[in-house]
Coordinates of C-alpha atoms and ligand atoms in Angstrom, one line a residue:
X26 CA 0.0 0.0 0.0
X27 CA 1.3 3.6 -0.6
X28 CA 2.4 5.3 1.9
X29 CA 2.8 8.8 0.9
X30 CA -1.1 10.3 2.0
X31 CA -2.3 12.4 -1.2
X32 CA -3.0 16.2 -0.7
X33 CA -6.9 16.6 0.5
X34 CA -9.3 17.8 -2.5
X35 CA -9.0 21.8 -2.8
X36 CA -12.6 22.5 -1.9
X37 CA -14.4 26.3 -2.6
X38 CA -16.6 26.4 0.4
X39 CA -18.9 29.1 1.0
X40 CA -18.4 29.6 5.1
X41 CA -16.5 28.8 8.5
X42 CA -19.0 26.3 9.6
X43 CA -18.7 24.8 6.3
X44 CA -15.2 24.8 6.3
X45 CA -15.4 23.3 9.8
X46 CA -17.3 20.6 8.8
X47 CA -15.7 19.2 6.2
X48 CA -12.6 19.0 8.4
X49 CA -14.8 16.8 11.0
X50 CA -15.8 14.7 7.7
X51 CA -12.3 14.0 6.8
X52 CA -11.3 13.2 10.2
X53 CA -14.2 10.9 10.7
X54 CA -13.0 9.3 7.2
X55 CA -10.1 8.8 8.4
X56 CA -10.0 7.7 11.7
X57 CA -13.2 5.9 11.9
X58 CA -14.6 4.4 8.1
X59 CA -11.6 4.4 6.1
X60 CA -8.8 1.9 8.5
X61 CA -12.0 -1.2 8.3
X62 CA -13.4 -0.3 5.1
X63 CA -12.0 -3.1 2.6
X64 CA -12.4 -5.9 5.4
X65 CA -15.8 -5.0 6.2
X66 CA -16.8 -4.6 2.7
X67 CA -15.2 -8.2 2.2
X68 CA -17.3 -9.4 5.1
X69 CA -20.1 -7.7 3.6
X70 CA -20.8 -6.1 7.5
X71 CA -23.4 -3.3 7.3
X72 CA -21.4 -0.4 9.9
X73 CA -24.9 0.7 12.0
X74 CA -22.3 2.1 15.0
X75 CA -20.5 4.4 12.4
X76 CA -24.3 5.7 11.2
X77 CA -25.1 6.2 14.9
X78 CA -21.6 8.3 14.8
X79 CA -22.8 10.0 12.0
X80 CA -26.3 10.3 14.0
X81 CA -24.4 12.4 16.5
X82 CA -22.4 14.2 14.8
X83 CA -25.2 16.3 12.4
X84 CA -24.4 14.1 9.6
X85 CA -27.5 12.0 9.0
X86 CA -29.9 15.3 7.9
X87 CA -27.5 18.0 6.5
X88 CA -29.5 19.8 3.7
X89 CA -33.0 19.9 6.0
X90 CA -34.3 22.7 8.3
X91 CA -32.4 22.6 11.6
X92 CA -35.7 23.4 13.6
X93 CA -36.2 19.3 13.1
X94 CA -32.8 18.5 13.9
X95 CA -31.0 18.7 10.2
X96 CA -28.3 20.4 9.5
X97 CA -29.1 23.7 7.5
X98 CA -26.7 23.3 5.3
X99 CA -26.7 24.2 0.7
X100 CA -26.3 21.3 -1.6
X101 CA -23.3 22.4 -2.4
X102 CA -21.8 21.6 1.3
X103 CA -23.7 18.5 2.0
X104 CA -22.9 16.8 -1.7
X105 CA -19.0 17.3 -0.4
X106 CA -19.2 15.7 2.1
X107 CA -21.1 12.7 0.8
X108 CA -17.9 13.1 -1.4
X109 CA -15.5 12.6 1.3
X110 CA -17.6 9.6 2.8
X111 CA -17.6 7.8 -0.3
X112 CA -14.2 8.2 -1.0
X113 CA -13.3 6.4 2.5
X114 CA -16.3 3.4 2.1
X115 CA -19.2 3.6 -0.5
X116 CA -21.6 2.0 1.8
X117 CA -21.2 4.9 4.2
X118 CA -21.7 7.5 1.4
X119 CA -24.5 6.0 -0.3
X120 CA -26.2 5.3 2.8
X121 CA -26.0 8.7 3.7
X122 CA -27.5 9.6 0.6
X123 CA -30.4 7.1 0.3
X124 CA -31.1 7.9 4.0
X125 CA -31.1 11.8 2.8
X126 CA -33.6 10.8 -0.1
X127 CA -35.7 8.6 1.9
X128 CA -35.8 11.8 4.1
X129 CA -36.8 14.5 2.2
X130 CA -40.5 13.3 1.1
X131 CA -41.7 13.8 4.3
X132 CA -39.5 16.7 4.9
X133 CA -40.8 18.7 1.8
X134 CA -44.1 17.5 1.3
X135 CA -45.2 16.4 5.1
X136 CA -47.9 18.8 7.0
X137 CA -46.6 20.4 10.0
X138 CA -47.6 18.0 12.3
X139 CA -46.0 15.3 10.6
X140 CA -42.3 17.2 10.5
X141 CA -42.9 17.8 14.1
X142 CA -43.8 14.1 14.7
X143 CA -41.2 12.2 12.3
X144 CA -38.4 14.0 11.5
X145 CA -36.0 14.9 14.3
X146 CA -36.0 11.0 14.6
X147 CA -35.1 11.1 11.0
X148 CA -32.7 13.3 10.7
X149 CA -30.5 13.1 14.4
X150 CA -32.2 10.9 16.5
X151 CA -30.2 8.1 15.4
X152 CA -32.9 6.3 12.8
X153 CA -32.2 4.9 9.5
X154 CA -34.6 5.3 6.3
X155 CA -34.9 3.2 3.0
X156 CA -36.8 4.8 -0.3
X157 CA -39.0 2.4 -1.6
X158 CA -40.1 2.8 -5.4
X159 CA -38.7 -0.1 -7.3
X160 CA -40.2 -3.5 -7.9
X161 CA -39.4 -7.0 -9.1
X162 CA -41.4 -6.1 -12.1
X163 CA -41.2 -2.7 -13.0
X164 CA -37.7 -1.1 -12.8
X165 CA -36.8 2.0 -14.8
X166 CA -40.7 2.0 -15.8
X167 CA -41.5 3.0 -12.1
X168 CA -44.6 4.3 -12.7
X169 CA -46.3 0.8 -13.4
X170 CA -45.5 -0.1 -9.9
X171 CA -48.0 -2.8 -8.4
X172 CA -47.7 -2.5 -4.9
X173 CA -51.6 -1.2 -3.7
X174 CA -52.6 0.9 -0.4
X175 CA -56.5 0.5 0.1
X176 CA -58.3 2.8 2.4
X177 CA -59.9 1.2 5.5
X178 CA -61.5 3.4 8.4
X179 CA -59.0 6.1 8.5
X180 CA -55.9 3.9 7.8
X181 CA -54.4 2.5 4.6
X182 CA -53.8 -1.4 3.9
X183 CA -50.6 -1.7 1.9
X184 CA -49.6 -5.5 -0.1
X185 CA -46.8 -5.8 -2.2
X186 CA -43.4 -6.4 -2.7
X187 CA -40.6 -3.8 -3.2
X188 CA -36.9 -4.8 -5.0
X189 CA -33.5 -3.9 -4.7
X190 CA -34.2 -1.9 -1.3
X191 CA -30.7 -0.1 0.6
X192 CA -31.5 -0.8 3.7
X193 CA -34.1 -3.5 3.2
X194 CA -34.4 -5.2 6.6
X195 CA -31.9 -2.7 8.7
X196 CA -33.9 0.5 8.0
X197 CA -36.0 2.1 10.9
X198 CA -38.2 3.0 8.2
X199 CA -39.1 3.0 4.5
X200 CA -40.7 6.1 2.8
X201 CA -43.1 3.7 0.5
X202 CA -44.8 4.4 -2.8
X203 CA -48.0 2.5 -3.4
X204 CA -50.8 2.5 -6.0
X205 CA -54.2 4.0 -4.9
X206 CA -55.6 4.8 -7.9
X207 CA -55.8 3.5 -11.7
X208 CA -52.6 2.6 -13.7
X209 CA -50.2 5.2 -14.5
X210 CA -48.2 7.9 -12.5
X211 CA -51.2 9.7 -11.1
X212 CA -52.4 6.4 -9.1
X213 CA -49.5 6.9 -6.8
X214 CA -49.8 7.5 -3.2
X215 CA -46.2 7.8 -0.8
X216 CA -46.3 7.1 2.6
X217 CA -44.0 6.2 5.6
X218 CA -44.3 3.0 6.8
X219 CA -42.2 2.2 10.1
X220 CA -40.2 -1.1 10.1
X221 CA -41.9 -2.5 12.8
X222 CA -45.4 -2.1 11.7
X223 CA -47.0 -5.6 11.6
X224 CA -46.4 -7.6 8.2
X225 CA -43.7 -5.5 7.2
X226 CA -40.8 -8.4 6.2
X227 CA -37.6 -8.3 4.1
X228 CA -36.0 -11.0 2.7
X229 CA -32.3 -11.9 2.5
X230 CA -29.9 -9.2 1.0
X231 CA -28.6 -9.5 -2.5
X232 CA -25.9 -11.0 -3.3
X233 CA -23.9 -8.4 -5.0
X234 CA -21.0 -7.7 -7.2
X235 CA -19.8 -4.9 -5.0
X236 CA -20.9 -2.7 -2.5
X237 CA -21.3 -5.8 0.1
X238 CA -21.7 -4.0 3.2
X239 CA -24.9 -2.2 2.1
X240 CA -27.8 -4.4 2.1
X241 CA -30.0 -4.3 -0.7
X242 CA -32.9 -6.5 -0.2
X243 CA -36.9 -7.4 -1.2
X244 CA -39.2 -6.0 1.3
X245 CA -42.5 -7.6 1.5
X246 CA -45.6 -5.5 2.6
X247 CA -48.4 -7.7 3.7
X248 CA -51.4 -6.5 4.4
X249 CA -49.5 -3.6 6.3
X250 CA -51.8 -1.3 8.4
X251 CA -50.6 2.1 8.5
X252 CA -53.0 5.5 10.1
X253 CA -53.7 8.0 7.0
X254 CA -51.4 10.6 9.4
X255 CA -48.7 8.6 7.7
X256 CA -49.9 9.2 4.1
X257 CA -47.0 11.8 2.9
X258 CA -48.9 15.0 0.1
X259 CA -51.8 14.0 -1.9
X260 CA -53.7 10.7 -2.8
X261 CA -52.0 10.5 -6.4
X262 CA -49.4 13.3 -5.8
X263 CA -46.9 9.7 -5.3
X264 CA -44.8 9.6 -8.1
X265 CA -44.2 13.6 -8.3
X266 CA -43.4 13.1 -4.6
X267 CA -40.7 10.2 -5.6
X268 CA -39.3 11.9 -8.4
X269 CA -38.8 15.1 -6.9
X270 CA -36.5 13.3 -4.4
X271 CA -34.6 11.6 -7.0
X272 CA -33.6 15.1 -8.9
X273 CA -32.0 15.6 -5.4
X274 CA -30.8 12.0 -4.6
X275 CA -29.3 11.8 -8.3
X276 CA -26.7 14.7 -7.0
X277 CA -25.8 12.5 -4.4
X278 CA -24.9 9.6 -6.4
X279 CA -23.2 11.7 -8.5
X280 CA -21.0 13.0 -5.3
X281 CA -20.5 9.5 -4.5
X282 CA -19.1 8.5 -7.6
X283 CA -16.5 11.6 -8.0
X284 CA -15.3 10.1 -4.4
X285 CA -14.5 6.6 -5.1
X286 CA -12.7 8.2 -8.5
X287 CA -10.8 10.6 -6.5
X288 CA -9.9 7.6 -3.9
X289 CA -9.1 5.0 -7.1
X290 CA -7.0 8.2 -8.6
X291 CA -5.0 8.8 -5.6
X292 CA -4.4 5.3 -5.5
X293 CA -3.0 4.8 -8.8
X294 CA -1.0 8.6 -8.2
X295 CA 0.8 6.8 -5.2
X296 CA 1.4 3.5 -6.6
X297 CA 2.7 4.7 -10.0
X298 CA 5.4 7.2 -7.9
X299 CA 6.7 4.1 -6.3
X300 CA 6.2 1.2 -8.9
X301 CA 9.8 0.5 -10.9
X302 CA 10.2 -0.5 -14.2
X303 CA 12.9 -0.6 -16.8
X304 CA 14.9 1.0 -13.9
X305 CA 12.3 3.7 -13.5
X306 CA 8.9 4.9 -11.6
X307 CA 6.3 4.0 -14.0
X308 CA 5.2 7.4 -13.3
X309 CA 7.9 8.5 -15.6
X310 CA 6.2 7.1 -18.9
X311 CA 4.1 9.1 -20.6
X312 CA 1.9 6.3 -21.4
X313 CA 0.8 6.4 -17.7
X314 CA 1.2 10.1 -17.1
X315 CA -1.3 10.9 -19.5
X316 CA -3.7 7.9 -18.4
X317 CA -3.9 9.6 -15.2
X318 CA -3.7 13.1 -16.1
X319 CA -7.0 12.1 -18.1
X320 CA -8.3 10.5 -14.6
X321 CA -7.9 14.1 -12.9
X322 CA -9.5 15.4 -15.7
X323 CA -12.7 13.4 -15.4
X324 CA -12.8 13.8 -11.7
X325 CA -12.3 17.5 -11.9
X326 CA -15.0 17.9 -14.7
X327 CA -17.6 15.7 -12.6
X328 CA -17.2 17.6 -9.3
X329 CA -17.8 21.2 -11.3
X330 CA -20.7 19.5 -12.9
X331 CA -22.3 18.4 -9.7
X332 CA -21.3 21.4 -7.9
X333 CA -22.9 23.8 -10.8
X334 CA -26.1 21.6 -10.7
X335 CA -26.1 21.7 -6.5
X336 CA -25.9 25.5 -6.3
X337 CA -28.7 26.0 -9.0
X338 CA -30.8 23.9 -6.4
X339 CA -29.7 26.2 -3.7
X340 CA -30.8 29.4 -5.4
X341 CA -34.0 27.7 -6.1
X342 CA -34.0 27.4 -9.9
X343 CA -35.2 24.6 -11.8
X344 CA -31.7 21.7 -11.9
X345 CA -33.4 18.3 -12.4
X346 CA -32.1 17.8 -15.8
X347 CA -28.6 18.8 -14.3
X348 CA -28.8 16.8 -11.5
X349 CA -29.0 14.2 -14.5
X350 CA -25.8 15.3 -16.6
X351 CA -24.2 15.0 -13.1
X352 CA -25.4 11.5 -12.0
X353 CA -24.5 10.7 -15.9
X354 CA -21.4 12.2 -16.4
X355 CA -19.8 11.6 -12.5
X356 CA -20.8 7.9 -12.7
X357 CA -19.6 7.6 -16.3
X358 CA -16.2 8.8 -14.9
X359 CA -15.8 6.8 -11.8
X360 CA -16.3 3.9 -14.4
X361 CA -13.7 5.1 -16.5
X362 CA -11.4 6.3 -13.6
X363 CA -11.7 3.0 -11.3
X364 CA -10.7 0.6 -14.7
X365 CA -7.8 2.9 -15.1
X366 CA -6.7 2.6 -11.5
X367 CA -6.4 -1.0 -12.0
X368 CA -4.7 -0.5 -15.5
X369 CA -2.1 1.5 -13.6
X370 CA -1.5 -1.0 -11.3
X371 CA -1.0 -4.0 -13.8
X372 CA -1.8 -7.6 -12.0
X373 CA -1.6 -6.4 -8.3
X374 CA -4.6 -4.0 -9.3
X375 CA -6.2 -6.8 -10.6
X376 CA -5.7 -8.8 -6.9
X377 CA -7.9 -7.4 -3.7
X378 CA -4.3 -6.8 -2.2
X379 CA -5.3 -2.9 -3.2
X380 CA -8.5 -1.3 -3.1
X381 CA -9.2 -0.8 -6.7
X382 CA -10.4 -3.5 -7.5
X383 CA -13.1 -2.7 -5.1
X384 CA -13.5 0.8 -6.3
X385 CA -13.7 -0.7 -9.7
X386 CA -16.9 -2.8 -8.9
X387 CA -18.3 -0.4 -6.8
X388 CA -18.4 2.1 -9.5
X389 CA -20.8 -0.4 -11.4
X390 CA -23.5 0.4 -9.6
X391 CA -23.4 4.1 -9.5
X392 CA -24.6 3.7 -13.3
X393 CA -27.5 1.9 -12.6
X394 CA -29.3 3.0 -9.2
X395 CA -31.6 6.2 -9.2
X396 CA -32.2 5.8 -12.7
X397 CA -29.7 3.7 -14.9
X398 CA -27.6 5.9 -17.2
X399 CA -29.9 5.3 -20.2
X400 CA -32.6 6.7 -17.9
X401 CA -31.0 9.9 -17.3
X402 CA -30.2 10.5 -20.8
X403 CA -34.3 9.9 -21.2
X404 CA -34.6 12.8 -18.6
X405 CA -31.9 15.0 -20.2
X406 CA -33.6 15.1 -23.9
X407 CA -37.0 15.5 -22.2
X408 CA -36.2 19.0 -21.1
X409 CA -34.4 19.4 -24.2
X410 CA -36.9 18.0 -26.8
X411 CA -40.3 19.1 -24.6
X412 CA -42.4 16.3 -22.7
X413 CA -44.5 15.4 -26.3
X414 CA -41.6 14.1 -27.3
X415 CA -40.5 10.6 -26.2
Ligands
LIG9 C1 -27.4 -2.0 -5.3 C2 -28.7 -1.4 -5.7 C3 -29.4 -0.6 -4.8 C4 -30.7 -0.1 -5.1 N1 -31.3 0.7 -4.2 C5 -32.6 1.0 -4.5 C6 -33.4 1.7 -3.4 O1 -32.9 1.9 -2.3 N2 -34.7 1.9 -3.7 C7 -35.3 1.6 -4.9 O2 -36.5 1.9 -5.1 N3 -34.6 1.0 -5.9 C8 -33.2 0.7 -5.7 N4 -32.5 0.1 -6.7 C9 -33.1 -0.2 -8.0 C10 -32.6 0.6 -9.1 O3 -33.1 1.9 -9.0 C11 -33.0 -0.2 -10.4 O4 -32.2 -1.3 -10.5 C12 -32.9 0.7 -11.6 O5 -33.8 1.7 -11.6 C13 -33.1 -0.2 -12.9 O6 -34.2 -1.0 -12.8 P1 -34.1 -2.5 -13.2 O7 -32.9 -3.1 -12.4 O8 -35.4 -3.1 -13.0 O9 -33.7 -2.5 -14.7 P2 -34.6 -2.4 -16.0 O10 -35.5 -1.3 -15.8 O11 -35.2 -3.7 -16.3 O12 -33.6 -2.1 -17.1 C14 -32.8 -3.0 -17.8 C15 -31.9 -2.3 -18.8 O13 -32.8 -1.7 -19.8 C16 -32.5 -0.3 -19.9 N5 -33.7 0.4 -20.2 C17 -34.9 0.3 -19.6 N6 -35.8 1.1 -20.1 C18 -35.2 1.8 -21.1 C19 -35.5 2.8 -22.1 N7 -36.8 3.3 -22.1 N8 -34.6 3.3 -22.9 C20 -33.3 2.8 -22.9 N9 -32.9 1.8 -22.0 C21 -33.8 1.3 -21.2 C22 -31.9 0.1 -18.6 O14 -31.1 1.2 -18.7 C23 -31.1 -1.2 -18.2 O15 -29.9 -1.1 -18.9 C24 -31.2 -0.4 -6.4 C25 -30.5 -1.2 -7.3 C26 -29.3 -1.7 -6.9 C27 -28.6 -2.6 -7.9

């Protein structure tokens, strides 16, 4: 393993406090996620204690109101430090994120008395939230999803089965979108279900390629009895309700990806100074010089791009089909970026002696969740091309 710890990431931040707290990030990284990260992943352990750390320490609702407990903080802060956490473990990062997105239906589109009620639990009283859309059957085409909430004396009934859930089985709760109404995107109802409501069951994790210590599982809702105070906006207003949190949640995959980049990239910076060859460093040849001068390129490019589309959200202009080039272009490049690392460390990249291997399957995913990479394209040439066209 290198030695030689590369520079931190030169970061514009708008204040003190921000400046403050992404110095706690990066000690936390450090000292606390990054030293058991590759054995835990290889376990595939699920770190609850270091959420409960993050719990503490503001970290779990960063971009909500702080009169509920979140953090107060712009996009543009909270997104780098998802950045940072990814960087030291992608199940930390992402969970932060999906947690974050599970988080903000109720926090933008909950009544009063339901912020009151639910959210500083939520967002620092130590809970842990899944975002429930997809299905075994309907994917990318979300708005075909079968699971049904019936009305029943002031409460709602909800049966189905929701796929591919972060958090399926750990979560405290799962913000939940069911069908109330006739087929289509308008017969779409969210609501938030606590895990421990009767008939609420998830099945074994996934067994996945990468990204082993964050479970991803089926969770079965049967016959799940939940008061209408739970029902989150309007009967119907569901899918507009999921999708706005995905224009959000897409900037925070997007984060994450530019962090496991930067973390392949340094990787590959160290190892090439110290790797000899034909009686040099390797990081003498221009072959390699330019493969990772490309890498820095890529990462710097993504991080403007996210942090262009993150501070149009905090000014409160329209950034959903940014939020796409972002989770597009940043996951594009931590694909690129982590299957260079390994390039640039010939067969011990290739062995999970080094982390980039790992990065290298990690990135994977960040192409497909919230919306594959084809999807966002979809979303990209809709606000190009107008909504008539397909
Ligand atoms: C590790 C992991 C964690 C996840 N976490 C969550 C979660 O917490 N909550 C949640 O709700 N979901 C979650 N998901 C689900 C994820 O959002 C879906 O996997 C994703 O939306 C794709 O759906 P699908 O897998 O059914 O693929 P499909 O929709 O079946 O797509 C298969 C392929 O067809 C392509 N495709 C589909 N439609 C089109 C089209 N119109 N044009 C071009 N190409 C198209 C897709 O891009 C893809 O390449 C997670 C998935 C994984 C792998």
């Amino acid at each position: 393993m290198p030695d030689r710890a590369p520079p931190p990431v030169d970061r514009l931040l708008p204040t003190d406090e921000a400046r403050d707290l992404l110095a706690l990030v990066r000690d936390i990284a450090r000292r606390e996620i990054a030293p058991t990260a590759a054995e835990e992943e290889d376990a595939g352990r699920f770190p609850r204690e270091l959420f409960t750390l993050l719990s503490e320490s503001g970290l779990l609702g960063l971009p909500y109101d702080s009169a509920y407990g979140g953090g107060d903080q712009p996009y543009e802060v909270y997104l780098q430090v998802l950045e940072e956490l990814a960087a030291a473990r992608l199940t930390v990062g992402l969970g932060v994120s999906v947690h974050t997105l599970a988080s903000h239906s109720l926090a933008t589109y909950g009544t009063e008395e339901q912020r009151a009620a639910h959210l500083p639990g939520m967002l620092g009283g130590g809970q842990l939230g899944a975002y429930c859309l997809s299905e075994p059957a309907s994917g990318s085409d979300a708005a075909s999803l079968r699971t049904k909430a019936v009305r029943d004396e002031g409460h709602w009934v909800i049966t189905g089965t929701k796929a591919w859930i972060t958090h399926g089985g750990i979560a405290d709760f799962y913000t939940v979108m069911a069908r109330t109404g006739g087929e289509g995107p308008r017969g779409i109802t969210a609501f938030l279900v606590p895990a421990d409501a009767e008939g609420v069951r998830a099945a074994p994790p996934e067994r996945k390629m990468g990204l082993k210590g964050s479970p991803t599982a089926q969770v079965h809702f049967d016959g799940v009895r939940i008061p209408d105070a739970r029902r989150i906006g309007d009967e119907g207003e569901g899918f507009a309700i999921a999708l706005a949190a995905l224009d959000s949640g897409r900037l925070g995959i997007a984060a994450c990806a530019i962090g496991v980049a930067q973390a392949a990239l340094d990787e590959a910076a160290a190892y090439a100074r110290e790797r000899r060859q034909f009686g040099r460093p390797i990081a003498d040849f221009q072959g390699l010089r330019f493969l990772l001068a490309d890498m820095a390129t890529r990462i710097e490019a993504g991080r403007a791009l996210y942090l262009a589309a993150a501070r149009l959200r905090d000014a409160g202009r329209p950034f959903a089909p940014q939020a796409a080039m972002a989770k597009l272009t940043c996951t594009d490049a931590a694909m690129q970026v982590t299957t260079d690392a390994v390039q640039v460390l010939g067969g011990y990249g290739y062995t999970a002696d080094f982390p980039v291997e790992r990065y290298l399957r990690e990135a994977k995913v960040l192409q497909i969740v919230e919306g594959t990479n084809q999807i966002q394209r979809m979303v990209i040439a809709r606000h190009l091309l107008g909504p008539e066209s397909r």
